[in-house]
CSV table of C-alpha atoms in Angstrom, one decimal:
chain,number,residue,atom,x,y,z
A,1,UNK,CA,94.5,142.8,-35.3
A,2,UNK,CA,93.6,146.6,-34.8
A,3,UNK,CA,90.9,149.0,-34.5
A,4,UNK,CA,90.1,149.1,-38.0
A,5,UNK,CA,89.2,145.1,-38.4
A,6,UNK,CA,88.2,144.3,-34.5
A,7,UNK,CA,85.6,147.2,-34.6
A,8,UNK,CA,84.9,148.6,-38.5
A,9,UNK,CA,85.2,144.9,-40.0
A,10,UNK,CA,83.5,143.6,-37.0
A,11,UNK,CA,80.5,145.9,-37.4
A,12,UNK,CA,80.5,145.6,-41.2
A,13,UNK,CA,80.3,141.8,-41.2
A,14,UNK,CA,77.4,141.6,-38.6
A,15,UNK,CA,75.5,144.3,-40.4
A,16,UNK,CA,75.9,142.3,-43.5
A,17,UNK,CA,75.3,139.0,-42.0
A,18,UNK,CA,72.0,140.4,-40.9
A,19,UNK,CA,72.2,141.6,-37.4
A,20,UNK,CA,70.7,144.8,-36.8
A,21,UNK,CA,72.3,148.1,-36.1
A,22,UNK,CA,72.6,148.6,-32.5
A,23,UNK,CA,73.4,144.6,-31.6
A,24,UNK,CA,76.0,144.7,-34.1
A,25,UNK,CA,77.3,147.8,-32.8
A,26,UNK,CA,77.4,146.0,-29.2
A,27,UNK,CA,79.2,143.4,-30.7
A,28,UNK,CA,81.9,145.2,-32.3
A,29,UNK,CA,82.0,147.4,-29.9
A,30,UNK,CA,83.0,144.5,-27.1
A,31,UNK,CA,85.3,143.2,-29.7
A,32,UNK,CA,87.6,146.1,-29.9
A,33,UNK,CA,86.9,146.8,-26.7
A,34,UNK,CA,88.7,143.8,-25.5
A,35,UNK,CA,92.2,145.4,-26.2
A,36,UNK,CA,91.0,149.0,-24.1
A,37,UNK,CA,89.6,146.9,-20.9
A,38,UNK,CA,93.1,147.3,-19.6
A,39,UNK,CA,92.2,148.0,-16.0
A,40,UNK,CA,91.4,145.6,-12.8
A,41,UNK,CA,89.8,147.9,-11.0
A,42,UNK,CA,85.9,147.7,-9.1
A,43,UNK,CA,83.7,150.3,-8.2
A,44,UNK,CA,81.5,150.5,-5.1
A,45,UNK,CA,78.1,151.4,-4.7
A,46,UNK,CA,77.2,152.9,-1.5
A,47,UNK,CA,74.8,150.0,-0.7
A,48,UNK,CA,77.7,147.3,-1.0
A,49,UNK,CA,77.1,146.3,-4.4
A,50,UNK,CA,80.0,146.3,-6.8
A,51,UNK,CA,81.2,146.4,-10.3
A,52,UNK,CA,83.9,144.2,-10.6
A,53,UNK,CA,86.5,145.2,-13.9
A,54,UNK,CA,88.7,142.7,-15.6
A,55,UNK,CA,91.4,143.4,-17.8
A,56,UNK,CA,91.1,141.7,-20.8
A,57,UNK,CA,94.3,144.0,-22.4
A,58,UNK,CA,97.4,145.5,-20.8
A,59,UNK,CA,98.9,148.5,-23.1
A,60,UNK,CA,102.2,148.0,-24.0
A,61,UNK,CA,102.7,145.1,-21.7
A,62,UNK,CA,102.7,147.7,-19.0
A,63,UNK,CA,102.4,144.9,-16.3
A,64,UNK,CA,105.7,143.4,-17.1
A,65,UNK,CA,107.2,147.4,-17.4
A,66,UNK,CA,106.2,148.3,-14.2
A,67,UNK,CA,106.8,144.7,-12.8
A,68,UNK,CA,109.8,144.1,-14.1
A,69,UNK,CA,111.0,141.3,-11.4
A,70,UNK,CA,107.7,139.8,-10.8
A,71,UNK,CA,107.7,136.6,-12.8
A,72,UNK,CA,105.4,135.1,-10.6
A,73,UNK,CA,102.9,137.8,-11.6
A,74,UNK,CA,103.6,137.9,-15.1
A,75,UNK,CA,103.1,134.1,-16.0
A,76,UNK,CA,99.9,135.0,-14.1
A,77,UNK,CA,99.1,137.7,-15.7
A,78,UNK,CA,99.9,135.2,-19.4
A,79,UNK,CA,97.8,132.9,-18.5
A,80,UNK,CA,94.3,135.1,-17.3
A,81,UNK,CA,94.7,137.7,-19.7
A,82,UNK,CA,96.9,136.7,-23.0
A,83,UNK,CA,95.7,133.0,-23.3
A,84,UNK,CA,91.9,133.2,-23.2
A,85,UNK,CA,91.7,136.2,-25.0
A,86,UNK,CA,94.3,136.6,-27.3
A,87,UNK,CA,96.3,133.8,-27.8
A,88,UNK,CA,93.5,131.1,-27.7
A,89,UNK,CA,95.8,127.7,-27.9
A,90,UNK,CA,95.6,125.3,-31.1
A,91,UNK,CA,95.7,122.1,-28.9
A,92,UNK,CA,98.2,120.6,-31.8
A,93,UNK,CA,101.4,119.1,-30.9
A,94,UNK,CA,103.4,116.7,-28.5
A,95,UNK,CA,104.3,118.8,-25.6
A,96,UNK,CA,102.6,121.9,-23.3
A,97,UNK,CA,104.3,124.5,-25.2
A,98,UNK,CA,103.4,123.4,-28.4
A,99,UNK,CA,100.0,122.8,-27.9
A,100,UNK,CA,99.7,126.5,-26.3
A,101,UNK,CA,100.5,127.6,-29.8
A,102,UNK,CA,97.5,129.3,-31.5
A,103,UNK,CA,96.5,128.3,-34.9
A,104,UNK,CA,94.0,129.7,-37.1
A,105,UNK,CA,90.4,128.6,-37.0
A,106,UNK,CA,91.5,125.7,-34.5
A,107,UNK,CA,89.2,123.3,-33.7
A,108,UNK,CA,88.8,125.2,-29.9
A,109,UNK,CA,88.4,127.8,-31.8
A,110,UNK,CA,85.9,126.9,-33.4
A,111,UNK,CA,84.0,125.2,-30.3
A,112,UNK,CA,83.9,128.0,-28.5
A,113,UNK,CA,82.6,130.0,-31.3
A,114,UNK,CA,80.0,127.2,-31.4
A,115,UNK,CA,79.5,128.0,-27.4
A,116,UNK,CA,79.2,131.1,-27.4
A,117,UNK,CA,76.5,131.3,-30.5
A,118,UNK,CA,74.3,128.9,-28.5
A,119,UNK,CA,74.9,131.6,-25.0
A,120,UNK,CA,74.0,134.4,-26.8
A,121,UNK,CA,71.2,133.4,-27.3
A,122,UNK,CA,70.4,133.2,-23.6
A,123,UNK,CA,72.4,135.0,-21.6
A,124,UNK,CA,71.7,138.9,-20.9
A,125,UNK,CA,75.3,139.8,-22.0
A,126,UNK,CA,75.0,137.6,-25.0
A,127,UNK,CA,75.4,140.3,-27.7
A,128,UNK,CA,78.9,141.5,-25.5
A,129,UNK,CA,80.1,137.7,-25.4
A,130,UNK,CA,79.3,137.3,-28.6
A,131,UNK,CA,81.8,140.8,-29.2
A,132,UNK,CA,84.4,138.4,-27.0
A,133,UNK,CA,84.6,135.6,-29.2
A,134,UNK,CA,84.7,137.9,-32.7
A,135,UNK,CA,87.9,138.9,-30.9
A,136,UNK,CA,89.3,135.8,-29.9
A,137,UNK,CA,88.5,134.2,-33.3
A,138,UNK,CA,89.5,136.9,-35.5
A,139,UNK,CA,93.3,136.6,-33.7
A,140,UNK,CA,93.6,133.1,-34.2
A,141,UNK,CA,94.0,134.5,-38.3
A,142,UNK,CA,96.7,136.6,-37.3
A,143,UNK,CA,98.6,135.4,-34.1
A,144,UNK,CA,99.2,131.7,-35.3
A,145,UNK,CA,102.3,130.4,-34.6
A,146,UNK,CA,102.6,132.2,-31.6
A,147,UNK,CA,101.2,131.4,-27.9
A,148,UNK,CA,100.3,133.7,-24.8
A,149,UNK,CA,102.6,132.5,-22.1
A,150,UNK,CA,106.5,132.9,-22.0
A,151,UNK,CA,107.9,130.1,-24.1
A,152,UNK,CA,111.1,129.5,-26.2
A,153,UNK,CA,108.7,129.1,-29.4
A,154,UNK,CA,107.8,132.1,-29.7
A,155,UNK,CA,111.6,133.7,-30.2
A,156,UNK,CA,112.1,135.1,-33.2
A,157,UNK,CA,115.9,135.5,-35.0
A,158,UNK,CA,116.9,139.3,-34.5
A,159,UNK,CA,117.2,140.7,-38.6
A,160,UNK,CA,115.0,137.7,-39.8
A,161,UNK,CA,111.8,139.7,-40.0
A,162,UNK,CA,111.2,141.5,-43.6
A,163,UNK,CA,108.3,142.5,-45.3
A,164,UNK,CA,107.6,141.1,-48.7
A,165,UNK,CA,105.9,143.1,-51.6
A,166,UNK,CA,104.8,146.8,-49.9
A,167,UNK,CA,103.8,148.7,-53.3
A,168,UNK,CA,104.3,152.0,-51.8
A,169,UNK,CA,107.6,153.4,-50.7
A,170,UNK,CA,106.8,155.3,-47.9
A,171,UNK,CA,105.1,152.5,-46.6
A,172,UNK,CA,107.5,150.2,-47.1
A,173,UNK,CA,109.6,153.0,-44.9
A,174,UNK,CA,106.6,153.3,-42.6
A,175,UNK,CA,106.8,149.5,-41.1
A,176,UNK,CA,110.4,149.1,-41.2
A,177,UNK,CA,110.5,152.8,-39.3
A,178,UNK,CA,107.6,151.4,-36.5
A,179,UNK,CA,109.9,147.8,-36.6
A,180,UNK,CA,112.9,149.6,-35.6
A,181,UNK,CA,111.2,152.1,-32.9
A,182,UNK,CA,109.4,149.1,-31.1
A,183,UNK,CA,112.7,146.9,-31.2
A,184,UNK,CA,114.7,149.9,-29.5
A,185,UNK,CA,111.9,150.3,-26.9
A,186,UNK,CA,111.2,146.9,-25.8
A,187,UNK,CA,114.2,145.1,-26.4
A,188,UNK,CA,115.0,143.9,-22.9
A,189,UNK,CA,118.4,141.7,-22.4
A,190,UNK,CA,118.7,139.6,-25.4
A,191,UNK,CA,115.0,139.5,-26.3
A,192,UNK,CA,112.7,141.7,-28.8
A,193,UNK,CA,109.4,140.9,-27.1
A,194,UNK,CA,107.7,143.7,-25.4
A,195,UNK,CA,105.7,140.7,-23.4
A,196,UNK,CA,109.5,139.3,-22.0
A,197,UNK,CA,108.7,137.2,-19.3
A,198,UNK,CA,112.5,136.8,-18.6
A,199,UNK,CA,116.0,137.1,-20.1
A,200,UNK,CA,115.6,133.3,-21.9
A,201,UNK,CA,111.8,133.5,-23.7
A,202,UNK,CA,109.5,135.9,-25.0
A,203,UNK,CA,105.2,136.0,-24.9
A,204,UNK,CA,102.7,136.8,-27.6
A,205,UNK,CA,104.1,137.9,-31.5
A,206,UNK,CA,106.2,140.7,-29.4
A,207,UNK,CA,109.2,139.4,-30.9
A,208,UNK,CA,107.7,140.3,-34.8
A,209,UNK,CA,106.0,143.6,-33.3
A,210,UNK,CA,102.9,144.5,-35.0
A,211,UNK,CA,103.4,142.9,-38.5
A,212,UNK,CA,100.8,140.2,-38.0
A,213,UNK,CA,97.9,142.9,-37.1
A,214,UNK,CA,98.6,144.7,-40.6
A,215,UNK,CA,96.4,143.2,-43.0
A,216,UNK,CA,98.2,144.4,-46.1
A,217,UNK,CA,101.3,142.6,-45.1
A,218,UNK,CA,103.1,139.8,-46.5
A,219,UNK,CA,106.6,139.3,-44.7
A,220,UNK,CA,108.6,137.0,-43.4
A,221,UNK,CA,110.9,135.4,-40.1
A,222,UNK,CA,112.8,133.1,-39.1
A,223,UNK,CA,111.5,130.7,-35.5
A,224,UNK,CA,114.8,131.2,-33.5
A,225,UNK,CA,113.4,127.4,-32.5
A,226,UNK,CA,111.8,126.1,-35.8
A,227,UNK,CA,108.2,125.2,-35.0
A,228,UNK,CA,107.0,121.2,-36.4
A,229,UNK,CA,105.0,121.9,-39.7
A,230,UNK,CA,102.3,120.0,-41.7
A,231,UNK,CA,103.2,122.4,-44.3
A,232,UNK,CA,106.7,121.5,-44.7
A,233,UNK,CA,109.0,119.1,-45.6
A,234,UNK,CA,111.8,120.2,-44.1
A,235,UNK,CA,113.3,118.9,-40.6
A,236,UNK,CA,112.9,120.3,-37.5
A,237,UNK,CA,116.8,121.0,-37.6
A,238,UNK,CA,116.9,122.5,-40.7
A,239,UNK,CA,116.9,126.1,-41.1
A,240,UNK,CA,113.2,127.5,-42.1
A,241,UNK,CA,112.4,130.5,-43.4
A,242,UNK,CA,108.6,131.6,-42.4
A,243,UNK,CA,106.0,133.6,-45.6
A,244,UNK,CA,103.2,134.9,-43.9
A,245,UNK,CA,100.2,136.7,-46.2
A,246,UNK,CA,98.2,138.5,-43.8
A,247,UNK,CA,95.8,139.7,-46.8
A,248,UNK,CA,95.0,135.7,-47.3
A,249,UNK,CA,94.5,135.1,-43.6
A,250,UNK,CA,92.5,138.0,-42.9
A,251,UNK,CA,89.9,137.4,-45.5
A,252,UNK,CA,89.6,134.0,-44.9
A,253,UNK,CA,88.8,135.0,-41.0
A,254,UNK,CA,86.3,137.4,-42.6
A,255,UNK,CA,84.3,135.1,-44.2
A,256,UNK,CA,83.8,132.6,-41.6
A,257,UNK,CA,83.1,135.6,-38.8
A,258,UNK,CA,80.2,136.3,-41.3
A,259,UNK,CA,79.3,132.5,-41.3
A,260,UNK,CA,78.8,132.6,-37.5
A,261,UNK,CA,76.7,136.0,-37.7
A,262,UNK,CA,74.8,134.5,-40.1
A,263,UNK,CA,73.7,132.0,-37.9
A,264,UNK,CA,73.6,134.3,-35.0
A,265,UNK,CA,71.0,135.9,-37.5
A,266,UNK,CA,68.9,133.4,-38.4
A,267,UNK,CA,69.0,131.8,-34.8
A,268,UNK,CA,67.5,135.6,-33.3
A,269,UNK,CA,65.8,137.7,-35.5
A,270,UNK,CA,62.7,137.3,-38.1
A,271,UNK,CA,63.5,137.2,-41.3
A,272,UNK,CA,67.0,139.2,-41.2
A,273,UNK,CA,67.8,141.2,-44.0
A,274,UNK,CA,71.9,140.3,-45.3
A,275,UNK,CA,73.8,140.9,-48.0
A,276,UNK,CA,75.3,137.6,-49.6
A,277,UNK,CA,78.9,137.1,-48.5
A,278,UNK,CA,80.1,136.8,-52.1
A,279,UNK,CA,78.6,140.3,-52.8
A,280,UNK,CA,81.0,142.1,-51.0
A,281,UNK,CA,84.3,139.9,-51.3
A,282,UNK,CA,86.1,141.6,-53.8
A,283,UNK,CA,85.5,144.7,-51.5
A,284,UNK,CA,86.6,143.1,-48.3
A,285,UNK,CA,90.0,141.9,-50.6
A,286,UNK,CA,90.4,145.4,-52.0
A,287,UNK,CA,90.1,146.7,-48.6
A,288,UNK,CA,92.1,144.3,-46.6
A,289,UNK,CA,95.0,145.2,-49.0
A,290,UNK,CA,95.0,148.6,-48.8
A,291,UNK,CA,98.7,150.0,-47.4
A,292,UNK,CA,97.4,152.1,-44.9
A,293,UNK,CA,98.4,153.1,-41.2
A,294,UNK,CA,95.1,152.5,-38.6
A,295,UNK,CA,93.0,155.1,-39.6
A,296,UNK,CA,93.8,155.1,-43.2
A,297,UNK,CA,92.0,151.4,-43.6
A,298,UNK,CA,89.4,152.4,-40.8
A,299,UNK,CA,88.3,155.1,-43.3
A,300,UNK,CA,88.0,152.5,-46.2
A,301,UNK,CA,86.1,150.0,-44.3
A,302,UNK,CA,83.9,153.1,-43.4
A,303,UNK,CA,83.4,153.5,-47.1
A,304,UNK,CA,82.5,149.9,-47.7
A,305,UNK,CA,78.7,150.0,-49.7
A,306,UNK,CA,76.2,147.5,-51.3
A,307,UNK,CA,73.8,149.0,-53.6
A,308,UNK,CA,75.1,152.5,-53.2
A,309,UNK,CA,74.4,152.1,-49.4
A,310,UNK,CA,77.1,152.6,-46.7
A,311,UNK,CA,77.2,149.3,-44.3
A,312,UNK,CA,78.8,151.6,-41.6
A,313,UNK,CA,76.2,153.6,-41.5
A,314,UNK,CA,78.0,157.7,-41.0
A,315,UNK,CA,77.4,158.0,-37.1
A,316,UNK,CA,78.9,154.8,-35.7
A,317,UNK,CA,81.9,155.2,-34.2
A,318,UNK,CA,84.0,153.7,-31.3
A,319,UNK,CA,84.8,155.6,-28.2
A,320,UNK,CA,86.9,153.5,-26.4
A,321,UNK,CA,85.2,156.0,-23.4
A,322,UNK,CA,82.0,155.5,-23.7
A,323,UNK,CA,82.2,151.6,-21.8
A,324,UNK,CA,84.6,152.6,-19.6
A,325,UNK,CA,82.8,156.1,-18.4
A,326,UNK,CA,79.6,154.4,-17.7
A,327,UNK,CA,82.1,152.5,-14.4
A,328,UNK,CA,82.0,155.7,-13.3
A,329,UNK,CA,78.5,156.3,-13.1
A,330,UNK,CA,78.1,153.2,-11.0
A,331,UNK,CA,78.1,154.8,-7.8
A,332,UNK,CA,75.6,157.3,-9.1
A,333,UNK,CA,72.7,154.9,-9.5
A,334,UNK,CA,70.4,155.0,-7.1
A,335,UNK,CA,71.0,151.5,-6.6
A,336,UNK,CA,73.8,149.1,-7.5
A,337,UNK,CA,71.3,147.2,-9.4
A,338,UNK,CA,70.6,149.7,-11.7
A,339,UNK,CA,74.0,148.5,-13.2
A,340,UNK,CA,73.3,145.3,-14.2
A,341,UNK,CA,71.7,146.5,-17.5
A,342,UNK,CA,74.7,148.6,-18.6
A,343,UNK,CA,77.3,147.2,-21.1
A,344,UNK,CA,80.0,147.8,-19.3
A,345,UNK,CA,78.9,145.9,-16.8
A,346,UNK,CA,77.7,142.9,-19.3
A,347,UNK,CA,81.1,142.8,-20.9
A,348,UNK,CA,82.9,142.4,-17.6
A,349,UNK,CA,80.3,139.6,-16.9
A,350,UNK,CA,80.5,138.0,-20.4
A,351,UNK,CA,84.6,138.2,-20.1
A,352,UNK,CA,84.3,136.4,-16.3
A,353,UNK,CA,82.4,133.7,-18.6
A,354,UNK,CA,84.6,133.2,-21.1
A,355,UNK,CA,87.7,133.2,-19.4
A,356,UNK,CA,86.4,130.6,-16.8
A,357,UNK,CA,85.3,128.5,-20.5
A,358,UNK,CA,88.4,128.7,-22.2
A,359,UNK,CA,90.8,128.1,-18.9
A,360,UNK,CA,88.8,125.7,-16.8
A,361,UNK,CA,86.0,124.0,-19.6
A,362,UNK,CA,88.0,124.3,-23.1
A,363,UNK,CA,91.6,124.0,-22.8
A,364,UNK,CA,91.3,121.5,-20.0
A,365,UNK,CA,88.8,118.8,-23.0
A,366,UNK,CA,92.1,119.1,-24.6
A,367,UNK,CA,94.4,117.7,-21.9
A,368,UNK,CA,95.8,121.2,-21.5
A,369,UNK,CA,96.0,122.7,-18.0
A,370,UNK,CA,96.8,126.0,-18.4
A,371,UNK,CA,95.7,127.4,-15.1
């Protein structure tokens, strides 16, 4: 997912789900802002006390660019960073690689969602953690199928990825164009995975480049190792043909997000003011379905009303600067202290949390050592 459903939807759903303005804007805000913490990178007060950055992001698999010849580092790199926050595993299946697989609204998924709801309640960065797991949860809708560490599953066959039913020409044109582009830029040896690990397997949906983050989208691949499926009758062996609706899974992620901010809600605050779920579900559809590029669907989920009122109310935006510039006034405090309370320095304490849960508490419940 992008911009416009890790930050506008985000936002919209908490607002409507109860919380008020400027929690809900620290929660979206951490959510999006887990794909722009890209840097691992500290800053030092002059009294010894430091901020301590984790990337939760790299852009454009920029690790594995620069690095080209440090496996070591990249599976490394997998397993802190893609794993725990974007390619939470589904726990289903009979091997490791299998079970690294993310699915949808998995049952971790849902535990830590449960975990975190009960933290945010009493941790200090609760409100950024809470961001985290909107994040996490939210790709579990649209990278299923597909796991965060270098692995044969995730190879897709080269020509077998089509979108289905794009209305509008242009954007029809639009996709295939951006298909082609990120094929030509990251196709390294015989793999289209921007995330290539090595020559023989590919990480994350690289291999289908951004078609499962465009929630209009319904398209189709072909698993250059068919995956085992509930869904399907078919043999392992036998060719398989993969339909993915991303309007379907989208919405569906929608509605339980606002579930858990519901709860969140009533959990916090007196007597939250929300707007009933089924109220605005024909406009969350009509939005998630819109063929637009990024800003195009940011602007319709910024016109998204109840009663004639805007839910995004007309000054929130996201900066991904405005986290990240506050690192830089950490040496300016007049103590190191003085930090503690900023967000940035929250989120990089609620993402120390959360990756510790998911690698060392979560995955491991599940029999899965990941790291």
């Amino acid at each position: 997912m992008q911009l416009d459903m890790h930050f506008y939807g985000t936002y919209a759903l908490a607002r409507a789900a109860g919380i008020p303005q400027k929690d809900a804007y620290t929660i979206a805000y951490a959510a999006q802002y887990v794909d722009d913490s890209t840097k691992q990178d500290s800053k030092q007060h002059e009294d010894g006390g430091i901020l301590y950055g984790i990337a939760t992001s790299h852009e454009g698999g920029q690790y594995i660019l620069k690095h080209p010849k440090d496996v070591h580092g990249a599976r490394e790199e997998q397993r802190r960073v893609w794993v725990p926050f974007h390619f939470l595993p589904g726990a289903q299946g009979k091997d490791f690689e299998e079970q690294l697989l993310c699915k949808k609204n998995s049952k971790p998924a849902q535990n830590m969602m449960r975990n975190h709801l009960a933290l945010a309640q009493q941790k200090t960065y609760g409100l950024e953690l809470l961001g985290i797991a909107a994040h996490v949860y939210m790709d579990t809708f649209s990278h299923s199928g597909f796991s965060g560490v270098g692995s044969s599953l995730n190879k897709v066959i080269e020509g077998s990825i089509k979108p289905l039913d794009v209305k509008d020409p242009k954007m029809a044109d639009y996709v295939l164009t951006k298909l082609g582009r990120f094929v030509k830029r990251f196709k390294i040896g015989s793999v289209i995975s921007f995330f290539a690990e090595e020559s023989t397997s590919s990480l994350g949906h690289g291999a289908v480049a951004t078609f499962p983050d465009r929630p209009y989208l319904k398209w189709c691949f072909e698993y250059e190792y068919p995956h085992e499926s509930s869904e399907s009758n078919l043999p392992i062996e036998a060719e398989q043909i993969e339909t993915r609706d991303n309007k379907i899974n989208f919405f569906e992620g929608c509605e339980l997000l606002y579930s858990y901010f519901r709860q969140h809600a009533e959990d916090v605050y007196d007597s939250p003011e929300f707007i009933p779920f089924e109220d605005i579900a024909d406009d969350i559809k009509a939005i998630i379905a819109v063929e637009e590029d990024c800003d195009g669907r940011v602007d319709e989920w910024r016109a998204l009303k109840w009663n004639n009122t805007p839910i995004i109310e007309p000054k929130v935006r996201y900066n991904k600067s405005d986290w990240e510039n506050q690192k830089f006034d950490f040496e300016d405090k007049e103590e190191a202290k003085d930090n503690i309370s900023t967000n940035v320095y929250r989120f990089h304490q609620a993402a120390a949390y959360h990756r510790y849960y998911v690698l060392k508490d979560l995955l491991p419940a599940y029999g899965i050592a990941v790291y």
